[in-house]
Coordinates of C-alpha atoms in Angstrom, one line a residue:
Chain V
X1 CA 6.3 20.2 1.6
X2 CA 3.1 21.8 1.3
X3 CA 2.7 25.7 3.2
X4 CA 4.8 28.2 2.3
X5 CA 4.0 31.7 3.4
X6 CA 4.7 34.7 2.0
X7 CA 3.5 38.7 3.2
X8 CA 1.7 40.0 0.2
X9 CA 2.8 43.5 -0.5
X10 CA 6.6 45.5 0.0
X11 CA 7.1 49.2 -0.6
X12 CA 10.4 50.2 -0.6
X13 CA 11.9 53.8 -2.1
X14 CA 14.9 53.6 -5.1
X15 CA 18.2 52.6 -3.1
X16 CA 17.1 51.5 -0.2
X17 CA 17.1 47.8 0.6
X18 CA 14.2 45.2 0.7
X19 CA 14.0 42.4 2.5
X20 CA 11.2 39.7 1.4
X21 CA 10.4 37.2 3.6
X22 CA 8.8 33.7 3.9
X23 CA 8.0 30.7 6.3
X24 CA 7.8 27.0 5.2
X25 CA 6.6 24.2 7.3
X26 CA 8.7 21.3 5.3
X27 CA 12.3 20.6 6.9
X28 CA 12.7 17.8 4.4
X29 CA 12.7 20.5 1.9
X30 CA 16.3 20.1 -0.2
X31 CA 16.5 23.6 -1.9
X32 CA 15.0 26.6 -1.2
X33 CA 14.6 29.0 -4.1
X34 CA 13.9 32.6 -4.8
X35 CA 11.9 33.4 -8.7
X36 CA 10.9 37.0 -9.9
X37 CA 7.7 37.3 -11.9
X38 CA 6.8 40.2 -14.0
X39 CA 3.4 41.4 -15.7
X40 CA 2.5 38.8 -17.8
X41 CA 5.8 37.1 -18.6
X42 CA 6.9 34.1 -16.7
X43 CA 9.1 32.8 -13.5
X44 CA 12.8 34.0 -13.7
X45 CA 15.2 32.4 -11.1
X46 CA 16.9 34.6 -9.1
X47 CA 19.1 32.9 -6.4
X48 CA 18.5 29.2 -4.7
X49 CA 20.2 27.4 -1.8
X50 CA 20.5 24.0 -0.5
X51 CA 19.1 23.7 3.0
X52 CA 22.5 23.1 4.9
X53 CA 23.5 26.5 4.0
X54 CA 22.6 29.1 6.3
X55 CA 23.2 32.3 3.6
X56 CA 24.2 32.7 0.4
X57 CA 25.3 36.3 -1.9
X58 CA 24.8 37.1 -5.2
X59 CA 25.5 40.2 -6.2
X60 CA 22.8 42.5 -4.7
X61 CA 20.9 39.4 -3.7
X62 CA 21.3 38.1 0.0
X63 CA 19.4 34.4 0.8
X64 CA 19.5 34.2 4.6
X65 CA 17.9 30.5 6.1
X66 CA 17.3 29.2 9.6
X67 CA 16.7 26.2 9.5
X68 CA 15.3 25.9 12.9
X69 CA 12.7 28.3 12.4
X70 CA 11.8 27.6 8.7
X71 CA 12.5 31.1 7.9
X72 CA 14.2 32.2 4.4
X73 CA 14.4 35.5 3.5
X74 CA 16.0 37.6 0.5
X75 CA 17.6 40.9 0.7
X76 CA 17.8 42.9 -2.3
X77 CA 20.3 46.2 -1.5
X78 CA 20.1 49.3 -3.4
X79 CA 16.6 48.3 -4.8
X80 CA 15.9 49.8 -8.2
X81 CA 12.4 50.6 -10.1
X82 CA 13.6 47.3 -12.1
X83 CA 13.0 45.6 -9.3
X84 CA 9.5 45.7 -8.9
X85 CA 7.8 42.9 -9.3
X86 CA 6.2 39.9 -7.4
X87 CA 9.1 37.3 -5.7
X88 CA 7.9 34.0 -5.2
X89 CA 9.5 32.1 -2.7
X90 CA 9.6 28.1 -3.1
X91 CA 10.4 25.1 -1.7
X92 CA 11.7 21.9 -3.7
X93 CA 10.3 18.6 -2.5
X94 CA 10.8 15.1 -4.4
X95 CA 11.1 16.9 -7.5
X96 CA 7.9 19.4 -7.1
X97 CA 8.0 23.0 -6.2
X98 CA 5.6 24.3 -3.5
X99 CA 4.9 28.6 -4.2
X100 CA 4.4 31.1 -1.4
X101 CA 1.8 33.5 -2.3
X102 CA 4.3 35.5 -3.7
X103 CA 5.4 38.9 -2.3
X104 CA 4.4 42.4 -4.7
X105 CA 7.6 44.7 -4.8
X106 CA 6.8 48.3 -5.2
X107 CA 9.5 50.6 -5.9
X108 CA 8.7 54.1 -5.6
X109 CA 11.8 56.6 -7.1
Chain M
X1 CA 21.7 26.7 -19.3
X2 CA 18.8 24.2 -20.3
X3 CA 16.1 25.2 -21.9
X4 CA 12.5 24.2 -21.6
X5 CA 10.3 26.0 -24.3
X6 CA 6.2 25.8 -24.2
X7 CA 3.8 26.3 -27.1
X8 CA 1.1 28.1 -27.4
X9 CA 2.5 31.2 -25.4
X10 CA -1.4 32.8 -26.0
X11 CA -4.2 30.6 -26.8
X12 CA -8.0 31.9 -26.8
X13 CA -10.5 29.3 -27.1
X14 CA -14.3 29.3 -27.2
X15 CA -16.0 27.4 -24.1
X16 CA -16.7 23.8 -24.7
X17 CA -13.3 23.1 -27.2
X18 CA -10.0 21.7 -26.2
X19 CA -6.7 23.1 -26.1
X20 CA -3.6 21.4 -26.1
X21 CA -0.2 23.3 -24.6
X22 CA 2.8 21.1 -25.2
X23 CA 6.1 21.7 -23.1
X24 CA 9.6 20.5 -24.8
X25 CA 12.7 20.2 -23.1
X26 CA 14.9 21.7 -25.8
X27 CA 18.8 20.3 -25.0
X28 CA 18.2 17.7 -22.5
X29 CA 16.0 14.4 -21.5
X30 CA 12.9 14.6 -18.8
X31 CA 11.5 11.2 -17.5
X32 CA 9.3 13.6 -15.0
X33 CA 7.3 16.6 -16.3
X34 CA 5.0 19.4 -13.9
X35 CA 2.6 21.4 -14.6
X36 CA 1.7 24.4 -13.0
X37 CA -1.6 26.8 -12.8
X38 CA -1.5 30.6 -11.8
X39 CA -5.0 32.1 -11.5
X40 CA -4.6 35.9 -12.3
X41 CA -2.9 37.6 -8.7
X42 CA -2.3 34.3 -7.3
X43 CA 0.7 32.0 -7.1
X44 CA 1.1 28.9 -8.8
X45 CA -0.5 25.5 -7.6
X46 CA 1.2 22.5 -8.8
X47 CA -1.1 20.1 -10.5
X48 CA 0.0 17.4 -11.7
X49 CA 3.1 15.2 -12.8
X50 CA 4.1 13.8 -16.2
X51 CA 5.7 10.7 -16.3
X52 CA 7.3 9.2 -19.6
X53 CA 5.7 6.4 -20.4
X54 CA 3.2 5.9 -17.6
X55 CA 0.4 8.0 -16.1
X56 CA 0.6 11.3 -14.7
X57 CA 0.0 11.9 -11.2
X58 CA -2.5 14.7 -10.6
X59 CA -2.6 16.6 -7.2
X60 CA -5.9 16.4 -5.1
X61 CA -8.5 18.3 -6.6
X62 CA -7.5 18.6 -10.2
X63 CA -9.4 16.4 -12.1
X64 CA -7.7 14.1 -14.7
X65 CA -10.6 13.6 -16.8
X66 CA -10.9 17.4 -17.4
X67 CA -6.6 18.1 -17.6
X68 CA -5.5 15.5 -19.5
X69 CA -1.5 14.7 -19.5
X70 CA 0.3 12.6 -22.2
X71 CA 3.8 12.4 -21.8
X72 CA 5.0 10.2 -25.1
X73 CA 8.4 11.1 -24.6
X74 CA 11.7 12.0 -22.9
X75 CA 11.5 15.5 -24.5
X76 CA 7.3 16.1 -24.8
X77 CA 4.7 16.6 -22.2
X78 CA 1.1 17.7 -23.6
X79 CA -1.6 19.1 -21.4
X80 CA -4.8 19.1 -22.8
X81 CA -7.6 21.0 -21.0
X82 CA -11.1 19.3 -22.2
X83 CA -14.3 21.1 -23.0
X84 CA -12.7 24.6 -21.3
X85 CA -14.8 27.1 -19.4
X86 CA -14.2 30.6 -19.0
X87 CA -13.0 29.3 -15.1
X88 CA -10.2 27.4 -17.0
X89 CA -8.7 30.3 -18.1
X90 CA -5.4 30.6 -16.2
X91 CA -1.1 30.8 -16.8
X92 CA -0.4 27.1 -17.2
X93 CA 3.4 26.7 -16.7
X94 CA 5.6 23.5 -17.0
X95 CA 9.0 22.2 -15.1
X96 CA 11.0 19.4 -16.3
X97 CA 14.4 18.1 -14.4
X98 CA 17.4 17.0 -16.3
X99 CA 17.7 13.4 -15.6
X100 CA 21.1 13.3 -16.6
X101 CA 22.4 15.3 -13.8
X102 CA 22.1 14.8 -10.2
X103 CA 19.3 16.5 -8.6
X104 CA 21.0 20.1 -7.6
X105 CA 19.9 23.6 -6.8
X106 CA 19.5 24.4 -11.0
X107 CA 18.4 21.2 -12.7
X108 CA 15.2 21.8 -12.6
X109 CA 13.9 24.3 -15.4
X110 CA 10.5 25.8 -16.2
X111 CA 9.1 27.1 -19.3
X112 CA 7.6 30.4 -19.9
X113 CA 4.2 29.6 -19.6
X114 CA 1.2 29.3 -21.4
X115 CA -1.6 31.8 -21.2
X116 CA -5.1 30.1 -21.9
X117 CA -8.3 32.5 -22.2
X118 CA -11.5 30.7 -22.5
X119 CA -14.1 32.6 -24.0

């Protein structure tokens, strides 16, 4: 569970929704996780969800996975300027987390 | 939920000391410690894990003599970056899994980082 891929940059307007995605190479991979980083401050989970699952909802948070194409993705609807910040997604592997490159959120009002 | 809790948040350093960051699980026991390093606009590369009572493993390509790793107990991980350069400077993060519970989704928590300048 090494390659995790991430696109870099998302602009999205206020209320629309944003869709962050990410490839892994790992199938082994248990969980699958979603974390929101800030300026400066440090990794906040946001959603996770275990590898036999093919979506999960939180909320305003949508985790879609297929499995067969190592694809996860996270939907956040009605995006707010709160929102922006970079989303890492990550994949858990004996213990150890392996980061995309993370994914910049740009919410323009 | 659990609480993992790292100290210094800040630390500046002059180039040649050493700094020591510790990471503490707060409210539950941690056989295996990891610590992370986030280079400014970059994501975070694992480096190495603590084990209690034994040596850490270090990822390929982080040098153990430089990042030392002491993990004396169930509760403490140190990481101690030798003679630092300004290239040290990073966001040095930790993770530590509840060994109580069964490896789930949220049983493994990280602290909120350490930010190390070297000047």
């Amino acid at each position: 569970g090494e390659d995790v891929e991430q696109s870099l940059f998302l602009s999205v307007r206020e209320g629309d929704s944003s869709v962050i995605n990410c490839t892994y190479t790992d199938s082994s991979s248990t969980y699958l996780y979603w974390y929101k980083q800030e300026p400066g401050a440090g990794l906040q989970l946001l959603t996770y969800i275990f590898s036999n699952m093919d979506m999960k909802q939180d909320q305003r948070l949508t985790v879609l996975l297929n499995k067969k194409d190592k694809h996860l993705s996270l939907r956040i609807a009605d995006t707010q300027t709160g929102d922006s910040a970079i989303y890492f997604c990550a994949e858990l592997y004996f213990n150890k987390f392996y980061f995309g490159s993370g994914t910049k959120l740009n919410v323009k009002p | 939920g659990a609480v993992v809790s790292q100290h210094p948040s800040w630390v500046i350093c002059k180039s040649g000391t050493s700094v020591k960051i510790e990471c503490r699980s707060l409210d539950f026991q941690a056989t295996t410690m990891f610590w992370y390093r986030q280079f400014p606009k970059q994501s975070l590369m694992l480096m190495a894990t603590s084990n209690e009572g034994s040596k850490a493993t270090y990822e390929q390509g982080v040098e153990k003599d430089k990042f030392l790793i002491n993990h004396a107990s169930l509760t403490l991980s140190t990481l101690t970056v030798t003679s630092a350069h300004p290239e040290d400077s990073s966001f040095y993060i930790c993770s530590a899994r509840d060994r109580s519970v069964q490896v789930s989704g949220n049983t493994i928590y990280f602290g909120e980082g350490s930010w190390l300048t070297v000047v």
